[in-house]
Coordinates of C-alpha atoms and ligand atoms in Angstrom, one line a residue:
M1 CA 127.1 123.3 66.1
T2 CA 129.8 122.4 68.6
D3 CA 131.9 119.3 68.8
E4 CA 132.7 120.0 72.4
P5 CA 130.7 118.0 74.9
L6 CA 129.0 120.3 77.4
T7 CA 126.8 118.2 79.6
P8 CA 126.6 115.3 80.4
I9 CA 130.2 114.2 80.0
P10 CA 130.4 111.2 77.7
P11 CA 131.4 108.1 79.7
A12 CA 134.9 106.8 79.4
I13 CA 133.5 103.4 80.3
R14 CA 129.9 102.8 79.4
R15 CA 128.2 103.7 82.7
R16 CA 124.8 102.0 83.0
L17 CA 122.0 104.5 82.4
I18 CA 118.4 103.9 83.6
C19 CA 115.9 106.3 82.2
G20 CA 112.3 106.8 83.5
N21 CA 110.0 108.0 80.7
W22 CA 106.8 109.1 82.3
K23 CA 105.1 109.9 79.0
M24 CA 101.8 111.9 79.5
N25 CA 101.5 111.1 83.2
H26 CA 101.8 113.0 86.5
T27 CA 100.8 116.6 87.2
H28 CA 103.5 118.7 88.7
F29 CA 102.1 118.0 92.2
E30 CA 102.2 114.2 91.5
A31 CA 105.7 114.6 90.0
V32 CA 107.1 116.1 93.2
Q33 CA 105.4 113.4 95.3
M34 CA 106.9 110.7 93.0
I35 CA 110.5 112.2 93.3
H36 CA 110.1 112.2 97.1
H37 CA 108.8 108.7 97.2
F38 CA 111.6 107.6 94.9
S39 CA 114.4 109.2 96.9
A40 CA 113.1 107.7 100.1
S41 CA 113.2 104.3 98.5
I42 CA 116.8 104.4 97.3
T43 CA 120.2 105.0 98.8
E44 CA 123.1 107.1 97.6
E45 CA 125.0 103.9 96.9
D46 CA 122.3 102.7 94.6
L47 CA 122.4 106.0 92.7
A48 CA 126.2 105.8 92.5
A49 CA 126.1 102.4 90.9
V50 CA 124.2 103.5 87.8
E51 CA 123.3 106.8 86.2
V52 CA 119.6 107.6 86.5
S53 CA 117.5 110.1 84.5
I54 CA 113.8 111.0 84.9
H55 CA 111.8 112.4 81.9
P56 CA 108.6 114.1 83.1
P57 CA 106.2 116.0 80.9
F58 CA 107.2 119.6 80.1
T59 CA 104.8 121.1 82.7
D60 CA 106.6 119.2 85.5
L61 CA 110.2 120.0 84.5
R62 CA 110.7 123.1 86.6
S63 CA 109.2 121.5 89.7
V64 CA 111.3 118.3 89.3
Q65 CA 114.4 120.4 88.6
T66 CA 113.9 122.4 91.8
V67 CA 113.4 119.2 94.0
L68 CA 116.4 117.4 92.5
E69 CA 118.7 120.3 92.9
S70 CA 117.6 121.6 96.2
E71 CA 117.6 118.1 97.8
K72 CA 120.8 117.1 96.0
I73 CA 119.2 113.9 94.5
S74 CA 121.7 112.3 92.1
V75 CA 119.3 112.0 89.2
V76 CA 119.7 113.7 85.9
L77 CA 116.7 115.7 84.6
G78 CA 115.5 114.5 81.2
A79 CA 112.9 115.5 78.6
Q80 CA 110.7 113.5 76.3
H81 CA 110.9 115.6 73.2
C82 CA 111.7 119.1 71.8
Y83 CA 111.4 120.9 68.5
F84 CA 114.5 121.3 66.3
E85 CA 114.3 125.1 65.7
P86 CA 115.9 127.4 68.2
K87 CA 112.9 129.8 68.5
G88 CA 110.0 131.3 66.6
A89 CA 106.4 130.8 65.4
F90 CA 106.0 127.1 66.3
T91 CA 102.9 127.1 68.5
G92 CA 103.0 124.4 71.2
E93 CA 106.6 123.5 70.7
I94 CA 109.5 123.7 73.1
S95 CA 113.1 124.6 72.0
P96 CA 116.3 122.7 72.9
N97 CA 117.6 125.8 74.7
M98 CA 114.5 126.1 76.9
L99 CA 115.3 122.6 78.1
A100 CA 119.1 123.2 78.5
K101 CA 118.3 126.2 80.7
L102 CA 116.4 123.9 83.0
H103 CA 119.6 121.8 83.3
V104 CA 118.0 119.0 81.2
G105 CA 120.8 116.5 80.4
Y106 CA 119.0 113.9 78.2
V107 CA 116.3 114.3 75.6
I108 CA 114.4 111.3 74.2
V109 CA 114.3 111.7 70.4
G110 CA 112.2 109.7 68.0
H111 CA 110.2 107.6 70.5
S112 CA 107.9 105.2 68.6
E113 CA 104.8 106.9 70.1
R114 CA 105.9 110.2 68.5
R115 CA 106.8 108.5 65.2
L116 CA 103.5 106.6 65.0
I117 CA 100.9 108.7 66.7
L118 CA 102.3 112.2 66.0
G119 CA 103.8 111.5 62.6
Q120 CA 107.4 112.3 63.3
S121 CA 109.5 111.4 60.3
D122 CA 113.0 110.1 60.1
E123 CA 114.0 113.5 58.7
V124 CA 112.6 115.3 61.8
V125 CA 114.2 112.8 64.1
A126 CA 117.6 113.5 62.5
K127 CA 117.1 117.3 62.8
T128 CA 116.0 117.1 66.4
L129 CA 118.9 114.9 67.3
R130 CA 121.3 117.5 65.9
A131 CA 119.5 120.3 67.7
V132 CA 119.7 118.5 71.0
L133 CA 123.5 118.0 70.5
A134 CA 124.0 121.6 69.5
A135 CA 122.3 122.8 72.7
G136 CA 124.8 120.8 74.7
M137 CA 122.5 117.9 75.8
S138 CA 122.6 114.2 74.9
P139 CA 119.8 112.7 72.7
I140 CA 118.4 109.3 73.5
L141 CA 117.6 108.1 70.0
C142 CA 114.8 105.5 70.0
V143 CA 114.7 102.8 67.3
G144 CA 112.6 99.7 67.0
E145 CA 110.5 97.5 64.8
S146 CA 106.8 96.6 64.8
K147 CA 105.5 93.1 65.3
D148 CA 104.8 92.7 61.6
V149 CA 108.3 93.8 60.7
R150 CA 109.8 91.3 63.2
D151 CA 107.5 88.5 62.0
S152 CA 108.5 89.1 58.4
G153 CA 112.2 88.9 59.4
G154 CA 113.0 92.6 58.7
A155 CA 113.7 93.7 62.3
Q156 CA 117.4 94.3 61.8
S157 CA 117.2 96.1 58.5
H158 CA 114.4 98.3 59.8
V159 CA 116.4 99.3 62.9
M160 CA 119.6 99.8 60.9
A161 CA 117.8 102.2 58.5
Q162 CA 116.5 104.2 61.4
L163 CA 119.9 104.4 62.9
R164 CA 121.6 105.4 59.6
S165 CA 119.1 108.1 58.9
A166 CA 119.6 109.7 62.3
L167 CA 123.4 109.4 62.7
Q168 CA 124.8 109.6 59.1
G169 CA 127.1 112.6 58.7
L170 CA 127.7 113.3 62.4
S171 CA 131.3 113.4 63.7
P172 CA 132.5 110.6 66.0
A173 CA 132.7 113.1 68.9
L174 CA 129.0 114.0 68.5
V175 CA 127.9 110.4 68.1
Q176 CA 129.7 109.4 71.3
R177 CA 127.4 111.9 73.1
C178 CA 124.4 110.1 71.8
V179 CA 122.6 107.3 73.6
V180 CA 120.6 104.7 71.5
A181 CA 117.5 103.0 72.9
Y182 CA 116.4 99.8 71.2
E183 CA 112.6 99.7 71.9
P184 CA 110.7 97.0 69.9
I185 CA 107.2 98.5 69.4
W186 CA 105.6 95.2 70.2
A187 CA 107.2 95.2 73.7
I188 CA 106.2 98.8 74.7
G189 CA 103.5 98.8 77.3
T190 CA 102.4 95.3 76.5
G191 CA 103.9 93.4 79.4
V192 CA 105.8 91.3 76.8
N193 CA 109.5 92.2 77.0
A194 CA 112.0 91.1 74.4
S195 CA 114.0 88.1 75.5
T196 CA 117.4 88.9 76.9
M197 CA 118.9 87.1 73.8
D198 CA 116.9 89.2 71.4
A199 CA 117.7 92.4 73.3
Q200 CA 121.4 91.5 73.3
E201 CA 121.5 90.5 69.7
M202 CA 119.9 93.8 68.5
C203 CA 122.0 96.0 70.8
Q204 CA 125.2 94.2 69.5
V205 CA 124.1 94.8 65.8
I206 CA 123.4 98.4 66.6
R207 CA 126.9 98.8 68.1
E208 CA 128.5 97.2 65.0
E209 CA 126.4 99.4 62.7
I210 CA 127.5 102.6 64.5
E211 CA 131.1 101.6 63.6
T212 CA 130.1 101.2 59.9
I213 CA 128.2 104.5 59.8
V214 CA 130.6 106.7 61.8
G215 CA 133.9 104.9 62.0
P216 CA 135.9 102.2 63.8
G217 CA 136.0 102.5 67.6
V218 CA 133.0 104.8 67.9
G219 CA 130.4 102.1 68.7
S220 CA 132.3 100.8 71.7
G221 CA 131.8 104.2 73.4
V222 CA 128.1 104.6 72.8
R223 CA 125.6 103.5 75.4
I224 CA 122.8 101.3 74.0
L225 CA 119.7 100.8 76.1
Y226 CA 116.8 98.4 75.9
G227 CA 113.2 99.5 76.4
G228 CA 109.8 97.8 76.4
S229 CA 108.0 96.3 79.4
V230 CA 111.0 96.6 81.8
T231 CA 110.0 95.7 85.3
P232 CA 111.9 95.2 88.6
D233 CA 111.9 91.5 87.8
N234 CA 113.5 91.6 84.4
A235 CA 115.8 94.6 84.8
R236 CA 118.7 92.7 86.1
S237 CA 118.9 90.0 83.5
L238 CA 118.5 92.5 80.7
C239 CA 121.2 94.8 82.1
R240 CA 123.6 91.9 82.4
Q241 CA 123.8 91.4 78.6
K242 CA 127.2 92.5 77.2
D243 CA 125.8 95.1 74.9
V244 CA 122.9 96.4 76.9
D245 CA 124.1 99.5 78.8
G246 CA 120.9 100.4 80.5
L247 CA 117.1 100.6 80.3
L248 CA 114.4 103.0 79.1
V249 CA 111.5 102.4 81.4
G250 CA 107.9 103.5 80.9
G251 CA 105.2 102.1 83.1
A252 CA 107.5 100.9 85.9
S253 CA 109.0 104.4 86.3
L254 CA 105.8 106.1 87.3
D255 CA 105.8 104.8 90.9
G256 CA 108.7 105.8 93.1
D257 CA 109.0 102.4 94.7
S258 CA 108.9 100.4 91.5
F259 CA 111.4 102.7 89.8
A260 CA 113.7 102.4 92.8
K261 CA 113.5 98.6 92.5
V262 CA 114.4 98.8 88.8
V263 CA 117.4 101.0 89.5
K264 CA 118.6 98.7 92.3
A265 CA 118.2 95.6 90.2
A266 CA 120.1 97.3 87.3
G267 CA 123.0 98.2 89.5
R268 CA 123.6 94.8 90.9
Ligands
PGA1 P1 107.1 100.6 78.9 O1 107.5 101.8 77.9 O2 108.2 100.3 79.9 O3 105.8 101.0 79.6 O4 106.9 99.4 78.0 C1 108.8 102.0 77.5 C2 108.9 103.2 76.6 O5 108.1 103.4 75.8 O6 109.9 104.0 76.7

């Protein structure tokens, strides 16, 4: 494992990051159309105001990479998942290095859909996060509580336990290359986003907890995103919170026009 950042470079100031998570949507044909639609709906200035990543399914990655690079669109290629082993007999899995070779910059790790539907444990999340870092990419670590946990008052302790299990033992230099996304499960795909106050509060607590886990001064350099029913209408107010450094966008990132509106709103 290396402590040296390869790509992307960790931000000196926390540059806002807007990530489009397509989940299991768009064939590679549709993916190319979406990227064209998106780039026609946005200006270079909009893309300079924030950092943008797009996370298509594996089968779309090469096509999206080719369009982004050949048309010089300032969007970082992202992935939604990978396996933690470098190679071998793991049918159906994709290694971190396979993604890095496609110039993937960010990999979503521990999304609640993978944790809940596909049984990804905290232990696997921690291993995957380390494997992504070792391959020179930045993990976007997803944490978040269910509605039951929130209603019972356990949201913060649940999220802190997820955070601790993923980050404990990593050096400050490696943690500064990580992005954390607070995604309350009850807000994902429901049309009910967390209030700006709740999003701010949890992102602030996450930042403070990073200082406790890794060391003083580290949390202030880590970008913390909010995700869950982000739309062009709520993107701006969520992004204006002191500790919300960007957004992880699902449904609203599928359409070029709507994702462009989210990016523009977040950059204002
Ligand atoms: P959503 O998904 O924006 O559709 O709620 C967010 C996510 O799961 O990353």
